[in-house]
Short mmCIF file of C-alpha atoms and ligand atoms in Angstrom, two decimals:
data_model
loop_
_atom_site.label_atom_id
_atom_site.label_comp_id
_atom_site.label_asym_id
_atom_site.label_seq_id
_atom_site.Cartn_x
_atom_site.Cartn_y
_atom_site.Cartn_z
CA MET A 1 -0.03 0.03 -0.08
CA PRO A 2 1.65 3.44 -0.81
CA LYS A 3 2.41 5.35 2.30
CA GLU A 4 -0.06 8.27 1.63
CA THR A 5 -3.25 5.95 1.96
CA ALA A 6 -1.92 4.46 5.08
CA ARG A 7 -2.03 7.46 7.20
CA GLY A 8 -4.63 7.58 9.85
CA ARG A 9 -7.39 10.29 9.68
CA PHE A 10 -7.24 13.36 11.89
CA ILE A 11 -10.78 14.23 13.62
CA VAL A 12 -11.25 17.21 15.89
CA PHE A 13 -14.20 17.75 18.31
CA GLU A 14 -15.26 21.27 19.04
CA GLY A 15 -17.96 23.00 21.02
CA ILE A 16 -18.65 25.25 24.03
CA ASP A 17 -17.87 23.83 27.79
CA GLY A 18 -20.42 21.26 28.36
CA ALA A 19 -21.55 20.35 24.75
CA GLY A 20 -21.05 16.55 25.35
CA LYS A 21 -17.53 16.35 23.48
CA THR A 22 -16.24 13.74 26.06
CA THR A 23 -19.14 11.36 25.82
CA GLN A 24 -19.31 11.50 22.04
CA ILE A 25 -15.35 10.80 21.65
CA GLU A 26 -15.60 7.98 23.83
CA LEU A 27 -18.31 6.32 21.47
CA LEU A 28 -16.53 7.09 18.30
CA GLU A 29 -13.39 5.55 19.58
CA ASP A 30 -15.22 2.35 20.42
CA TYR A 31 -16.73 2.39 17.04
CA LEU A 32 -13.55 2.80 15.27
CA ARG A 33 -11.83 0.33 17.52
CA GLY A 34 -14.39 -2.25 16.70
CA LYS A 35 -13.77 -1.73 12.92
CA GLY A 36 -10.26 -2.56 13.74
CA ARG A 37 -8.77 0.98 13.34
CA THR A 38 -6.06 1.97 15.72
CA VAL A 39 -7.08 4.99 17.54
CA PHE A 40 -4.78 7.82 19.50
CA ARG A 41 -7.32 9.87 21.50
CA THR A 42 -5.80 13.33 22.94
CA ALA A 43 -7.22 16.76 23.80
CA GLU A 44 -5.94 20.29 24.43
CA PRO A 45 -4.96 21.68 26.48
CA THR A 46 -2.28 18.87 26.74
CA ASP A 47 -0.61 17.27 29.83
CA GLY A 48 2.64 18.87 28.70
CA VAL A 49 4.35 21.75 30.27
CA THR A 50 2.42 24.46 28.24
CA GLY A 51 -0.76 22.60 29.04
CA LYS A 52 -0.32 22.66 32.82
CA MET A 53 0.39 26.44 32.72
CA LEU A 54 -2.97 26.68 30.72
CA ARG A 55 -5.02 24.86 33.26
CA GLU A 56 -3.58 27.01 36.03
CA ALA A 57 -4.95 29.82 34.26
CA LEU A 58 -8.19 28.40 33.39
CA ALA A 59 -8.62 27.57 36.93
CA GLY A 60 -7.95 31.32 37.81
CA LYS A 61 -4.95 30.47 39.98
CA VAL A 62 -2.70 32.42 37.66
CA LEU A 63 -4.03 35.57 35.94
CA ARG A 64 -3.08 35.59 32.27
CA THR A 65 -4.02 38.10 29.64
CA ALA A 66 -5.96 37.05 26.27
CA CYS A 67 -2.79 37.51 24.26
CA GLU A 68 -0.68 35.21 26.72
CA LEU A 69 -3.56 32.56 26.68
CA ALA A 70 -3.63 32.77 22.92
CA ALA A 71 0.08 32.50 22.61
CA LEU A 72 0.25 29.73 25.25
CA PHE A 73 -2.52 27.60 23.49
CA THR A 74 -0.63 27.80 20.22
CA LEU A 75 2.50 26.88 21.55
CA ASP A 76 0.72 23.98 23.36
CA ARG A 77 -0.64 22.98 19.93
CA VAL A 78 2.75 23.13 17.88
CA THR A 79 4.27 20.66 20.73
CA HIS A 80 1.11 18.69 20.54
CA ASN A 81 1.55 18.29 16.66
CA GLN A 82 5.40 17.81 16.72
CA ASP A 83 6.14 15.89 20.03
CA PRO A 84 8.14 12.73 18.80
CA GLU A 85 6.66 10.52 21.12
CA ASN A 86 3.16 11.45 21.94
CA GLY A 87 2.54 14.01 18.72
CA ILE A 88 -0.14 14.11 16.44
CA GLU A 89 1.96 13.87 13.34
CA ARG A 90 3.79 10.49 14.61
CA HIS A 91 0.51 8.86 15.38
CA LEU A 92 -1.11 9.85 11.91
CA ARG A 93 2.10 8.83 10.25
CA GLU A 94 2.09 5.36 12.08
CA GLY A 95 -1.63 4.71 10.67
CA ALA A 96 -3.76 5.77 13.91
CA ASP A 97 -6.81 7.66 13.82
CA VAL A 98 -6.19 10.70 16.05
CA ILE A 99 -9.33 12.08 17.75
CA CYS A 100 -8.78 15.60 19.29
CA ASP A 101 -10.83 17.10 21.97
CA ARG A 102 -10.48 20.77 20.96
CA TYR A 103 -7.99 22.28 18.46
CA TYR A 104 -7.47 25.55 17.00
CA TYR A 105 -11.02 26.63 16.42
CA SER A 106 -11.16 26.99 20.07
CA THR A 107 -8.37 29.39 20.38
CA LEU A 108 -10.15 31.33 17.52
CA ALA A 109 -13.42 31.35 19.36
CA TYR A 110 -12.40 31.77 22.84
CA GLN A 111 -9.35 33.87 22.72
CA GLY A 112 -10.26 35.24 19.23
CA SER A 113 -13.59 36.87 20.96
CA GLU A 114 -10.96 38.59 23.62
CA THR A 115 -8.10 39.80 21.58
CA ASP A 116 -7.14 40.32 17.92
CA LEU A 117 -8.70 37.65 15.76
CA SER A 118 -6.59 38.08 12.75
CA TRP A 119 -3.52 37.86 14.80
CA VAL A 120 -5.06 34.62 16.59
CA ARG A 121 -5.69 33.11 13.00
CA GLY A 122 -2.59 34.13 11.57
CA MET A 123 -0.49 32.24 14.49
CA ASN A 124 -2.54 29.33 13.98
CA LEU A 125 -3.62 28.71 10.17
CA GLY A 126 -0.19 30.17 9.20
CA CYS A 127 1.84 27.87 11.43
CA PRO A 128 3.58 25.25 9.04
CA GLU A 129 3.77 23.00 12.22
CA ILE A 130 0.07 23.01 13.14
CA ARG A 131 -1.80 20.24 10.93
CA ARG A 132 -5.20 21.03 9.42
CA PRO A 133 -7.76 18.31 10.58
CA ASP A 134 -9.47 16.17 8.04
CA LEU A 135 -12.89 16.56 9.85
CA CYS A 136 -14.18 19.05 12.26
CA ILE A 137 -17.22 18.08 14.22
CA PHE A 138 -18.81 21.17 16.03
CA LEU A 139 -21.23 20.05 18.74
CA ASP A 140 -23.80 22.97 18.83
CA LEU A 141 -25.59 23.63 22.19
CA SER A 142 -27.12 26.60 23.94
CA PRO A 143 -25.22 28.38 26.78
CA GLU A 144 -28.47 27.70 28.93
CA GLU A 145 -28.15 23.93 28.36
CA SER A 146 -24.39 23.67 28.63
CA MET A 147 -24.40 25.60 31.70
CA GLU A 148 -27.28 23.36 33.03
CA ARG A 149 -25.10 20.40 32.32
CA ILE A 150 -21.84 21.93 33.78
CA ARG A 151 -23.63 22.72 37.01
CA ARG A 152 -24.97 19.15 37.29
CA GLY A 153 -21.40 17.58 37.14
CA ARG A 154 -19.55 20.13 39.24
CA THR A 155 -19.31 22.89 42.19
CA ASN A 156 -16.00 24.64 40.65
CA PHE A 157 -16.11 26.69 37.53
CA GLU A 158 -13.48 27.63 34.96
CA ILE A 159 -12.92 31.20 33.96
CA TYR A 160 -14.99 30.69 30.51
CA GLU A 161 -17.84 28.86 32.37
CA THR A 162 -20.33 31.73 32.51
CA ARG A 163 -23.47 32.14 30.83
CA ASP A 164 -22.42 35.26 29.12
CA ARG A 165 -18.89 34.13 28.03
CA LEU A 166 -20.27 30.88 26.71
CA GLU A 167 -22.75 32.97 24.70
CA ARG A 168 -20.30 35.05 23.30
CA VAL A 169 -17.78 32.10 22.48
CA ARG A 170 -20.80 30.37 20.93
CA GLU A 171 -21.36 33.22 18.46
CA GLN A 172 -17.58 33.50 17.74
CA PHE A 173 -17.53 29.90 17.00
CA HIS A 174 -20.08 30.13 14.30
CA ARG A 175 -18.41 33.24 13.04
CA VAL A 176 -14.99 31.52 12.88
CA LEU A 177 -16.18 28.42 11.39
CA ALA A 178 -18.19 30.07 8.53
CA GLN A 179 -14.93 31.80 7.84
CA LEU A 180 -13.03 28.51 7.00
CA PRO A 181 -15.11 27.44 3.82
CA GLN A 182 -11.98 25.31 2.61
CA GLU A 183 -12.14 23.04 5.81
CA ASN A 184 -14.27 20.15 6.32
CA ILE A 185 -16.41 21.32 9.29
CA ARG A 186 -19.73 19.73 10.19
CA ILE A 187 -22.02 21.73 12.85
CA LEU A 188 -24.09 19.11 14.77
CA ASN A 189 -27.22 20.01 16.92
CA ALA A 190 -25.96 18.42 20.54
CA ALA A 191 -29.30 19.30 22.13
CA ARG A 192 -30.45 15.69 21.06
CA SER A 193 -30.08 12.34 22.59
CA VAL A 194 -26.50 10.87 22.93
CA ASP A 195 -27.43 7.91 20.47
CA GLU A 196 -28.64 10.29 17.73
CA ILE A 197 -25.80 12.56 17.85
CA GLN A 198 -23.44 9.52 17.71
CA SER A 199 -25.28 8.09 14.94
CA ASP A 200 -24.63 11.40 12.77
CA ILE A 201 -21.17 11.45 13.65
CA ARG A 202 -20.48 7.77 12.62
CA LYS A 203 -22.36 8.63 9.42
CA LEU A 204 -19.94 11.71 8.78
CA VAL A 205 -16.79 9.53 9.82
CA ASP A 206 -17.73 6.60 7.35
P1 LIG B 301 -11.77 21.32 28.30
O1 LIG B 301 -10.63 20.73 28.60
O2 LIG B 301 -12.22 21.12 26.80
O3 LIG B 301 -12.79 21.51 29.19
P2 LIG B 301 -13.23 20.80 30.29
O4 LIG B 301 -12.73 21.27 31.38
O5 LIG B 301 -14.92 20.79 30.12
O6 LIG B 301 -13.10 19.10 30.09
O7 LIG B 301 -11.20 23.07 27.85
C1 LIG B 301 -10.63 23.77 29.04
C2 LIG B 301 -10.89 25.20 28.54
O8 LIG B 301 -9.91 25.45 27.66
C3 LIG B 301 -12.33 25.28 27.96
O9 LIG B 301 -12.97 26.40 28.96
C4 LIG B 301 -12.01 26.04 26.69
C5 LIG B 301 -10.57 26.49 26.82
N1 LIG B 301 -9.88 26.59 25.62
C6 LIG B 301 -9.54 27.98 24.94
O10 LIG B 301 -9.94 28.58 25.74
N2 LIG B 301 -8.70 28.00 24.01
C7 LIG B 301 -8.15 26.78 23.32
O11 LIG B 301 -7.43 27.02 22.40
C8 LIG B 301 -8.49 25.57 24.00
C9 LIG B 301 -7.72 24.38 23.43
C10 LIG B 301 -9.06 25.38 24.97
#
């Protein structure tokens, strides 16, 4: 088989906090493994050095400006792509399908709504060491429903987990996704049952 066709597929899930990405990713992983595929599941922020700095900022323990956050998320993403051991590139090259929970669409939506969007876009889309996904699935949910889901699961909240901020981020997601016509992006209504959403996801991935 030529090397190119052996490469795995790179699938990204996006959505505001509480949209149900984790549940849907787990189900898709089971499905792909059941079909005999090798799957590498991963997420941003990562567990690496930069990812840890980001989690401290998200928890509100360290205050960071929007530009600092945009730069840190982008750095975390470059390392996530290129890390020789656990990087996205390596896994794709070895034939695994990579499923990633959040990617540059999140930086465009979250940080892009708080600082200069064209700067954030340029850093991410113009970076030769940040791969474009084969498919991006955006799970779309209202801020009311997502706050309700977040509240059910937790008592501590991260800096973006307020209704107003989620509203702004959701609007920004729609705006930035519409500005990427060359990409394979699908928007799914995430207010439906887990099974209905997963069935749509499997059709898209097939
Ligand atoms: P995530 O781990 O998906 O949230 P959860 O705590 O629900 O598992 O993401 C953590 C937060 O990071 C989330 O509020 C979105 C934010 N984020 C950005 O602001 N920019 C980014 O580029 C990424 C990847 C995440």
